[in-house]
Short mmCIF file of C-alpha atoms in Angstrom, two decimals:
data_model
loop_
_atom_site.label_atom_id
_atom_site.label_comp_id
_atom_site.label_asym_id
_atom_site.label_seq_id
_atom_site.Cartn_x
_atom_site.Cartn_y
_atom_site.Cartn_z
CA MET A 1 0.00 0.00 0.00
CA ILE A 2 2.84 2.39 0.87
CA ILE A 3 4.61 1.66 -2.42
CA SER A 4 1.51 2.01 -4.58
CA HIS A 5 0.69 5.30 -2.89
CA LEU A 6 4.16 6.73 -3.43
CA ARG A 7 4.20 5.63 -7.06
CA ALA A 8 0.86 7.33 -7.67
CA PHE A 9 2.46 10.70 -7.08
CA ILE A 10 5.54 10.34 -9.28
CA LYS A 11 3.50 11.86 -12.12
CA PHE A 12 2.86 15.10 -10.25
CA LYS A 13 3.43 18.25 -12.24
CA GLY A 14 6.97 19.58 -12.18
CA ASP A 15 6.61 21.85 -9.17
CA SER A 16 5.19 19.15 -6.92
CA PHE A 17 8.58 18.08 -5.69
CA LEU A 18 11.77 19.95 -4.94
CA LEU A 19 14.26 19.81 -7.79
CA PRO A 20 17.97 20.06 -6.98
CA SER A 21 18.18 23.45 -8.69
CA GLN A 22 15.36 24.96 -6.67
CA ASN A 23 15.91 27.19 -3.69
CA PRO A 24 13.95 25.70 -0.79
CA LEU A 25 13.33 29.14 0.68
CA SER A 26 11.63 30.27 -2.53
CA SER A 27 8.98 27.55 -2.44
CA SER A 28 5.63 28.49 -0.97
CA ARG A 29 5.37 25.01 0.52
CA PHE A 30 8.28 25.83 2.82
CA SER A 31 6.93 29.22 3.86
CA PRO A 32 6.50 28.47 7.60
CA HIS A 33 10.13 27.47 8.08
CA ALA A 34 11.39 29.87 5.44
CA ALA A 35 9.90 32.84 7.24
CA LEU A 36 11.32 31.70 10.56
CA LEU A 37 14.71 30.91 9.04
CA ALA A 38 14.85 34.31 7.40
CA SER A 39 14.08 36.03 10.69
CA LEU A 40 16.69 33.95 12.53
CA LEU A 41 19.32 34.66 9.90
CA HIS A 42 18.78 38.39 10.21
CA SER A 43 18.84 38.28 14.00
CA ASN A 44 21.88 36.00 14.22
CA SER A 45 25.11 37.66 15.29
CA PHE A 46 27.05 35.70 12.72
CA SER A 47 24.82 36.56 9.74
CA ASN A 48 25.31 39.06 6.95
CA ASN A 49 23.43 42.36 6.97
CA GLY A 50 20.66 41.59 4.51
CA ASP A 51 21.47 42.58 0.93
CA ARG A 52 23.75 45.49 1.80
CA PRO A 53 27.24 45.38 0.23
CA LEU A 54 29.83 43.88 2.54
CA SER A 55 32.35 46.31 4.00
CA ARG A 56 36.09 45.72 4.04
CA TYR A 57 35.79 44.51 7.63
CA GLN A 58 33.26 41.85 6.67
CA LYS A 59 35.12 40.54 3.63
CA VAL A 60 38.23 39.16 5.34
CA ALA A 61 39.03 35.78 3.78
CA ASN A 62 41.24 34.23 6.44
CA LEU A 63 42.72 34.75 9.89
CA ASP A 64 45.89 36.42 8.63
CA ASP A 65 43.82 39.05 6.84
CA ALA A 66 41.72 39.53 9.97
CA PHE A 67 44.72 39.99 12.28
CA ASN A 68 46.47 42.33 9.85
CA LEU A 69 43.34 44.44 9.51
CA PHE A 70 42.84 44.50 13.28
CA ASP A 71 46.44 45.69 13.81
CA GLU A 72 45.92 48.38 11.20
CA MET A 73 42.70 49.50 12.87
CA THR A 74 44.33 49.76 16.30
CA GLN A 75 47.02 52.10 14.88
CA ARG A 76 44.52 54.64 13.59
CA ARG A 77 43.78 57.82 15.47
CA PRO A 78 41.06 58.29 16.24
CA LEU A 79 40.17 54.61 16.52
CA PRO A 80 37.54 53.32 14.08
CA SER A 81 34.02 53.07 15.44
CA VAL A 82 32.89 50.04 17.39
CA VAL A 83 30.70 49.15 14.39
CA LYS A 84 33.80 48.44 12.29
CA PHE A 85 35.36 46.34 15.04
CA ASN A 86 32.11 44.42 15.43
CA GLN A 87 32.02 43.66 11.71
CA LEU A 88 35.51 42.20 11.94
CA LEU A 89 34.67 40.16 15.06
CA ASN A 90 31.61 38.82 13.30
CA ALA A 91 33.59 37.88 10.18
CA VAL A 92 36.10 35.89 12.24
CA ALA A 93 33.31 34.16 14.17
CA LYS A 94 31.58 33.23 10.89
CA MET A 95 34.78 31.39 9.91
CA ASN A 96 34.23 29.31 13.10
CA HIS A 97 37.37 30.75 14.68
CA PHE A 98 35.51 31.44 17.90
CA SER A 99 38.57 31.53 20.14
CA CYS A 100 40.29 34.04 17.85
CA SER A 101 37.19 36.22 17.75
CA LEU A 102 37.20 36.24 21.56
CA ASP A 103 40.88 37.21 21.63
CA LEU A 104 40.16 40.17 19.35
CA PHE A 105 37.24 41.15 21.59
CA LYS A 106 39.56 41.17 24.63
CA GLN A 107 42.07 43.34 22.78
CA MET A 108 39.26 45.73 21.85
CA CYS A 109 38.45 46.11 25.53
CA LEU A 110 42.13 46.64 26.43
CA ILE A 111 42.64 49.46 23.93
CA GLY A 112 39.48 51.21 25.04
CA VAL A 113 37.03 50.52 22.23
CA PRO A 114 33.59 51.27 23.73
CA VAL A 115 32.04 47.85 23.22
CA ASN A 116 28.26 47.70 22.90
CA GLU A 117 25.55 45.05 23.17
CA TYR A 118 26.37 43.79 19.67
CA SER A 119 30.05 43.27 20.60
CA MET A 120 28.93 41.44 23.72
CA SER A 121 26.49 39.26 21.81
CA ILE A 122 29.23 38.11 19.41
CA ALA A 123 31.63 37.33 22.27
CA ILE A 124 28.97 35.47 24.27
CA LYS A 125 27.91 33.51 21.19
CA CYS A 126 31.54 32.46 20.67
CA CYS A 127 31.77 31.23 24.27
CA CYS A 128 28.60 29.18 23.91
CA GLN A 129 29.71 27.71 20.57
CA MET A 130 32.83 26.41 22.35
CA SER A 131 30.73 24.93 25.20
CA ARG A 132 32.05 27.62 27.53
CA THR A 133 28.69 28.93 28.62
CA ASN A 134 30.02 29.81 32.08
CA ASP A 135 32.42 32.25 30.39
CA GLY A 136 29.40 33.61 28.54
CA PHE A 137 27.70 34.31 31.85
CA ALA A 138 30.86 36.04 33.08
CA LEU A 139 30.60 38.32 30.05
CA LEU A 140 26.95 38.94 30.91
CA ALA A 141 28.07 40.18 34.32
CA SER A 142 30.54 42.52 32.62
CA CYS A 143 27.66 43.89 30.54
CA PHE A 144 26.12 45.31 33.71
CA ARG A 145 29.49 46.65 34.91
CA ARG A 146 29.98 48.43 31.57
CA ALA A 147 26.41 49.78 31.59
CA VAL A 148 25.65 47.74 28.47
CA VAL A 149 22.02 46.65 28.56
CA PRO A 150 21.77 42.99 27.47
CA ASN A 151 19.20 42.37 24.77
CA VAL A 152 16.96 39.38 24.12
CA TYR A 153 19.52 37.95 21.70
CA ILE A 154 22.20 37.78 24.43
CA PHE A 155 19.82 36.00 26.81
CA SER A 156 18.72 33.62 24.02
CA THR A 157 22.34 32.77 23.26
CA LEU A 158 23.10 31.93 26.89
CA LEU A 159 19.95 29.84 27.15
CA ASP A 160 20.94 27.96 24.00
CA GLY A 161 24.43 27.42 25.44
CA LEU A 162 22.98 25.74 28.53
CA VAL A 163 20.77 23.54 26.35
CA ILE A 164 23.70 22.57 24.10
CA GLU A 165 25.63 21.50 27.22
CA ASP A 166 22.59 19.50 28.44
CA ARG A 167 22.26 21.72 31.52
CA ILE A 168 18.48 21.66 31.26
CA LEU A 169 17.64 22.34 34.90
CA GLU A 170 19.91 25.41 34.87
CA ALA A 171 18.35 26.52 31.58
CA GLU A 172 14.87 26.18 33.07
CA ASN A 173 15.85 28.19 36.16
CA PHE A 174 17.51 30.86 34.02
CA PHE A 175 14.41 31.14 31.84
CA LYS A 176 12.17 31.52 34.91
CA LYS A 177 14.52 34.14 36.35
CA LEU A 178 14.34 36.21 33.16
CA ILE A 179 10.56 36.33 33.41
CA LYS A 180 10.29 36.75 37.19
CA GLN A 181 12.85 39.56 37.38
CA LYS A 182 11.56 41.12 34.13
CA LEU A 183 15.05 41.12 32.64
CA CYS A 184 13.52 40.54 29.21
CA GLU A 185 10.33 39.30 27.62
CA PRO A 186 11.11 35.94 25.99
CA ASP A 187 10.52 35.86 22.24
CA VAL A 188 9.62 32.90 20.03
CA VAL A 189 13.29 31.95 19.63
CA MET A 190 13.80 31.74 23.41
CA TYR A 191 10.66 29.65 23.87
CA SER A 192 11.76 27.40 21.01
CA THR A 193 15.20 26.92 22.57
CA MET A 194 13.77 26.07 25.98
CA ILE A 195 11.18 23.67 24.53
CA LYS A 196 13.86 21.98 22.43
CA GLY A 197 15.93 21.38 25.56
CA LEU A 198 12.99 20.04 27.55
CA CYS A 199 11.96 17.68 24.75
CA LYS A 200 15.52 16.44 24.37
CA PHE A 201 15.14 14.83 27.79
CA GLY A 202 11.53 13.76 27.34
CA ASN A 203 10.04 16.48 29.56
CA ASN A 204 6.97 16.68 27.36
CA ASP A 205 4.53 17.88 30.02
CA ILE A 206 6.74 20.83 30.96
CA ALA A 207 7.26 21.64 27.27
CA ILE A 208 3.49 21.69 26.71
CA GLY A 209 3.15 23.87 29.82
CA LEU A 210 5.60 26.31 28.25
CA LEU A 211 3.56 26.26 25.06
CA ARG A 212 0.53 27.32 27.11
CA LEU A 213 2.59 30.05 28.80
CA MET A 214 3.43 31.46 25.36
CA ASP A 215 -0.28 31.92 24.68
CA GLU A 216 -0.82 33.56 28.06
CA ARG A 217 2.01 36.04 27.46
CA GLY A 218 0.92 36.86 23.91
CA CYS A 219 3.80 35.16 22.11
CA LYS A 220 2.53 33.18 19.12
CA PRO A 221 4.02 29.69 18.74
CA ASN A 222 5.13 28.61 15.28
CA VAL A 223 5.41 25.37 13.34
CA VAL A 224 8.91 24.70 14.69
CA ILE A 225 7.76 24.76 18.31
CA TYR A 226 4.76 22.52 17.67
CA SER A 227 6.85 20.14 15.56
CA THR A 228 9.47 19.86 18.31
CA ILE A 229 6.90 18.74 20.88
CA ILE A 230 5.11 16.47 18.41
CA ASP A 231 8.43 14.78 17.58
CA SER A 232 9.20 14.23 21.26
CA LEU A 233 5.76 12.72 21.88
CA CYS A 234 6.19 10.40 18.90
CA LYS A 235 9.59 9.25 20.14
CA ASP A 236 7.98 8.36 23.46
CA LYS A 237 5.27 6.44 21.53
CA LEU A 238 2.61 8.87 22.74
CA ILE A 239 1.19 9.00 19.25
CA GLU A 240 -2.38 9.89 20.24
CA ASP A 241 -1.12 12.90 22.21
CA ALA A 242 1.01 13.88 19.22
CA PHE A 243 -1.99 13.85 16.89
CA LYS A 244 -4.05 15.81 19.41
CA LEU A 245 -1.38 18.53 19.41
CA PHE A 246 -1.15 18.32 15.61
CA LYS A 247 -4.89 19.00 15.29
CA GLU A 248 -4.62 21.91 17.73
CA MET A 249 -1.83 23.40 15.64
CA VAL A 250 -3.73 23.10 12.35
CA PHE A 251 -7.35 23.74 13.31
CA ALA A 252 -7.18 25.88 16.46
CA LYS A 253 -4.05 27.91 15.65
CA GLY A 254 -4.19 27.88 11.84
CA ILE A 255 -0.52 26.91 11.59
CA GLN A 256 0.29 24.91 8.48
CA PRO A 257 2.40 21.80 9.14
CA ASP A 258 5.50 21.19 7.07
CA VAL A 259 7.49 18.15 6.02
CA ILE A 260 9.30 18.07 9.38
CA THR A 261 5.99 17.81 11.23
CA TYR A 262 4.81 15.00 8.99
CA ASN A 263 8.13 13.18 9.24
CA SER A 264 7.76 13.01 13.02
CA LEU A 265 4.23 11.63 12.79
CA ILE A 266 5.19 9.14 10.08
CA HIS A 267 8.15 7.97 12.16
CA GLY A 268 5.93 7.53 15.20
CA LEU A 269 3.39 5.49 13.23
CA CYS A 270 6.12 3.37 11.60
CA ASN A 271 7.53 2.51 15.02
CA LEU A 272 4.09 1.19 15.96
CA CYS A 273 3.67 -0.64 12.61
CA ARG A 274 0.51 1.35 11.84
CA TRP A 275 1.08 1.23 8.09
CA ASP A 276 -2.46 2.08 6.97
CA GLU A 277 -2.20 5.37 8.86
CA VAL A 278 1.23 6.01 7.35
CA SER A 279 -0.30 5.67 3.87
CA LYS A 280 -3.13 8.00 4.85
CA LEU A 281 -0.67 10.60 6.15
CA LEU A 282 1.45 10.44 2.99
CA LYS A 283 -1.68 10.94 0.91
CA GLU A 284 -2.73 13.90 3.06
CA MET A 285 0.71 15.47 2.72
CA GLU A 286 0.84 15.33 -1.04
CA GLU A 287 -2.78 15.59 -2.16
CA ASP A 288 -4.09 18.15 0.31
CA LEU A 289 -1.05 20.24 1.18
CA ARG A 290 1.32 19.56 -1.73
CA ILE A 291 4.10 18.77 0.73
CA SER A 292 6.47 16.31 -0.92
CA PRO A 293 8.39 13.69 1.06
CA ASP A 294 12.05 14.60 1.51
CA LEU A 295 15.15 12.50 2.08
CA HIS A 296 14.31 12.06 5.75
CA THR A 297 10.77 10.89 4.97
CA PHE A 298 12.03 8.21 2.61
CA SER A 299 14.80 7.19 5.03
CA ILE A 300 12.20 6.69 7.78
CA LEU A 301 10.19 4.40 5.50
CA VAL A 302 13.26 2.44 4.35
CA ASP A 303 14.43 1.94 7.94
CA ALA A 304 11.01 0.82 9.21
CA LEU A 305 10.46 -1.59 6.30
CA CYS A 306 13.94 -3.11 6.71
CA LYS A 307 13.40 -3.64 10.43
CA GLU A 308 10.23 -5.56 9.62
CA GLY A 309 12.09 -7.68 7.07
CA ARG A 310 10.22 -6.09 4.16
CA VAL A 311 13.41 -5.39 2.24
CA ASP A 312 11.81 -5.74 -1.21
CA GLU A 313 9.48 -2.87 -0.35
CA ALA A 314 12.41 -0.86 1.02
CA GLU A 315 14.17 -1.34 -2.34
CA ALA A 316 11.05 -0.09 -4.10
CA VAL A 317 10.99 3.02 -1.90
CA ILE A 318 14.60 3.79 -2.87
CA ASP A 319 13.71 3.35 -6.55
CA ILE A 320 10.89 5.86 -6.08
CA MET A 321 13.30 8.26 -4.35
CA VAL A 322 15.57 8.21 -7.38
CA GLU A 323 12.64 8.65 -9.78
CA ARG A 324 11.51 11.67 -7.78
CA ARG A 325 15.01 13.16 -7.79
CA VAL A 326 15.49 12.72 -4.07
CA VAL A 327 19.05 11.43 -3.85
CA PRO A 328 19.60 8.65 -1.26
CA ASP A 329 22.51 9.24 1.12
CA ILE A 330 24.92 6.85 2.84
CA VAL A 331 22.48 6.46 5.75
CA THR A 332 19.80 5.18 3.37
CA TYR A 333 22.16 2.62 1.85
CA ASN A 334 23.50 1.59 5.27
CA THR A 335 19.92 0.86 6.31
CA LEU A 336 19.30 -1.28 3.23
CA ILE A 337 22.56 -3.20 3.76
CA ASP A 338 21.50 -3.86 7.34
CA GLY A 339 18.11 -5.02 6.08
CA TYR A 340 19.73 -7.55 3.76
CA CYS A 341 21.98 -8.75 6.58
CA LEU A 342 19.07 -9.23 8.96
CA ARG A 343 17.49 -11.54 6.38
CA GLY A 344 20.77 -13.37 5.76
CA GLU A 345 20.96 -12.13 2.16
CA MET A 346 24.70 -11.57 2.28
CA THR A 347 25.27 -11.68 -1.48
CA LYS A 348 22.88 -8.76 -1.98
CA ALA A 349 24.39 -6.92 0.98
CA ARG A 350 27.92 -7.34 -0.38
CA THR A 351 26.88 -6.35 -3.92
CA LEU A 352 25.32 -3.14 -2.63
CA PHE A 353 28.36 -2.49 -0.42
CA ASP A 354 30.71 -2.87 -3.40
CA SER A 355 28.56 -0.55 -5.54
CA LEU A 356 28.67 2.36 -3.09
CA THR A 357 31.88 3.81 -4.51
CA SER A 358 30.43 3.93 -8.02
CA LYS A 359 27.41 5.74 -6.55
CA GLY A 360 29.74 8.38 -5.13
CA PHE A 361 29.70 7.22 -1.51
CA VAL A 362 32.50 6.19 0.82
CA PRO A 363 31.54 3.36 3.22
CA ASN A 364 31.79 4.51 6.84
CA VAL A 365 32.06 2.71 10.18
CA VAL A 366 28.31 2.06 10.22
CA THR A 367 28.44 0.53 6.73
CA TYR A 368 31.23 -1.84 7.71
CA SER A 369 29.62 -2.67 11.06
CA SER A 370 26.32 -3.59 9.38
CA LEU A 371 28.03 -5.93 6.92
CA LEU A 372 30.21 -7.40 9.68
CA ASN A 373 27.09 -8.11 11.70
CA GLY A 374 25.59 -9.94 8.73
CA TYR A 375 28.66 -12.12 8.27
CA CYS A 376 28.84 -12.91 11.99
CA ARG A 377 25.13 -13.77 12.16
CA SER A 378 25.64 -16.09 9.17
CA LEU A 379 28.69 -17.63 10.90
CA LYS A 380 30.91 -16.49 7.99
CA ILE A 381 33.64 -15.47 10.37
CA GLU A 382 36.52 -15.51 7.86
CA GLU A 383 34.69 -13.02 5.65
CA ALA A 384 34.04 -10.92 8.75
CA MET A 385 37.73 -10.99 9.75
CA HIS A 386 38.79 -10.01 6.24
CA LEU A 387 36.29 -7.11 6.20
CA PHE A 388 37.40 -5.94 9.66
CA HIS A 389 41.04 -5.75 8.57
CA GLU A 390 40.03 -4.01 5.33
CA MET A 391 38.21 -1.43 7.41
CA THR A 392 41.24 -0.66 9.56
CA ARG A 393 43.56 -0.57 6.53
CA LYS A 394 41.37 2.17 5.07
CA GLY A 395 41.86 4.27 8.17
CA LEU A 396 38.44 3.72 9.72
CA LYS A 397 38.47 3.22 13.48
CA PRO A 398 36.18 0.43 14.69
CA CYS A 399 33.79 1.54 17.40
CA ILE A 400 32.60 -0.39 20.45
CA VAL A 401 29.68 -1.78 18.42
CA THR A 402 32.05 -3.11 15.74
CA TYR A 403 34.23 -4.89 18.29
CA SER A 404 31.20 -6.27 20.14
CA THR A 405 29.86 -7.66 16.86
CA MET A 406 33.17 -9.37 16.10
CA LEU A 407 33.40 -10.78 19.64
CA GLN A 408 29.94 -12.28 19.38
CA GLY A 409 30.74 -13.81 16.00
CA LEU A 410 34.00 -15.36 17.22
CA PHE A 411 32.36 -16.86 20.31
CA ARG A 412 29.57 -18.33 18.18
CA VAL A 413 32.10 -20.39 16.18
CA GLY A 414 34.05 -21.32 19.32
CA ARG A 415 37.12 -19.16 18.68
CA CYS A 416 37.55 -17.99 22.26
CA GLY A 417 41.27 -17.25 21.94
CA ALA A 418 40.70 -14.93 18.98
CA ALA A 419 37.84 -13.30 20.86
CA ARG A 420 40.08 -12.61 23.87
CA LYS A 421 42.69 -11.14 21.52
CA PHE A 422 40.07 -8.84 19.99
CA PHE A 423 38.94 -7.79 23.46
CA ASP A 424 42.51 -6.88 24.47
CA GLU A 425 43.03 -5.03 21.19
CA MET A 426 39.83 -3.06 21.76
CA GLN A 427 41.04 -1.88 25.15
CA ALA A 428 44.47 -1.05 23.72
CA GLN A 429 42.69 1.25 21.26
CA GLY A 430 41.25 3.17 24.21
CA LEU A 431 37.72 1.84 23.85
CA ILE A 432 35.97 1.16 27.14
CA PRO A 433 33.80 -1.99 27.15
CA ASP A 434 30.19 -1.31 28.00
CA GLU A 435 27.65 -3.54 29.73
CA CYS A 436 26.67 -5.15 26.42
CA THR A 437 30.29 -6.00 25.56
CA TYR A 438 30.94 -7.60 28.94
CA GLY A 439 27.70 -9.56 28.60
CA ILE A 440 28.82 -10.92 25.21
CA ILE A 441 32.21 -11.98 26.60
CA LEU A 442 30.86 -13.63 29.76
CA ASP A 443 28.16 -15.46 27.79
CA GLY A 444 30.71 -16.42 25.16
CA PHE A 445 33.12 -18.03 27.60
CA CYS A 446 30.33 -19.79 29.51
CA ASN A 447 28.69 -21.14 26.35
CA ASN A 448 32.07 -22.50 25.26
CA HIS A 449 32.59 -24.21 28.64
CA GLN A 450 35.37 -21.84 29.73
CA VAL A 451 33.80 -20.94 33.04
CA GLU A 452 37.13 -20.19 34.75
CA GLU A 453 37.97 -17.61 32.08
CA ALA A 454 34.51 -16.09 32.55
CA LEU A 455 34.93 -15.95 36.34
CA SER A 456 38.38 -14.41 35.98
CA LEU A 457 36.97 -11.67 33.77
CA PHE A 458 34.00 -11.20 36.10
CA HIS A 459 36.27 -10.63 39.11
CA LEU A 460 38.42 -8.26 37.04
CA VAL A 461 35.37 -6.18 36.15
CA ALA A 462 34.05 -6.27 39.71
#
């Protein structure tokens, strides 16, 4: 049903799906996110100033140019305005040289440039980008000492820094403090940041409470905020609650969903194997709203079908992707390889693996690990060993999952000595065995009647 539905829409008129040459921000179907993205770009400290020509201070191409220009600026008398210094700071930050931008900011302060809230916002953003949010708060304190009034962007940046560092409780307390002490009125970006952090840790009830607070304080939520909560509910398999919120968004608030919203709902339904509803949702997307599935949509379908062993249908979905000019990525192909391996179809898995280079992809650790898992499950341990060594020769570093897969395969064919060697090698590479790895080793020794070896390892771990 999924396949027949997707095929039915391949014959849409030309503008029904996004062509590679199209600008996604120019498409009316993307207007909710496009409008938000445009507003964020213009409010972002590291963005360009609209369509205005770039000044000399904004056009620096590398760090050497930036430092030379800064030295030249500091020699002028009178000093250039803080606006010019800010443009240079921003240019360096946009090159992701956050530490260097901070150094220039410090030198500005030392030579007496009267820094303003824009200078501070760039410096604080740099701190947060380097996971140094505490330093960002120290700069906030200096704002007050310098009589610089922090704006909503500075507070948003610090809030985002706490969320990035997974300091959600601190972020929540900071957000409450801003409101209680009337330091600033949170805007939609601040609410979105806080809700994103809460949902990251499954605090859906608090996130929904914050959504209600937005209404109370006259701040209109957007599609991004609703989609964030819907996605979190779907991940927690609270699909009915997700659809309830979806209906509120569409019918009560008049907010049009986008492909991201639908992807979350489709993913949630796929995880519950509710395929009829997936088909209905795809139909609604394309027929009613003219929202075409994107790479993520197709990847969700491929992954769910492969996990159910419906690899033939997953192949058909990839064929449809190509027909609709949605280019599969390495994640899509990794999923299909894993699907073949789960069904023991190692010839197909290897053929696809070998064809990746001709498709323009380089196999990564996940690709190798999926194929290794297939060989080990099929007890083709020599092929697995050969592939493992090929992987390391190509400069890829096996992860804990790769080693655990190899250990399980070796124990299954009774090669306990080789398994112990792999275990020692894994630790020599600096990888720390997790609970799953230890479980594989203890089970492996016990199943091969090497109880003393298992006990020895158990006491070592204890």
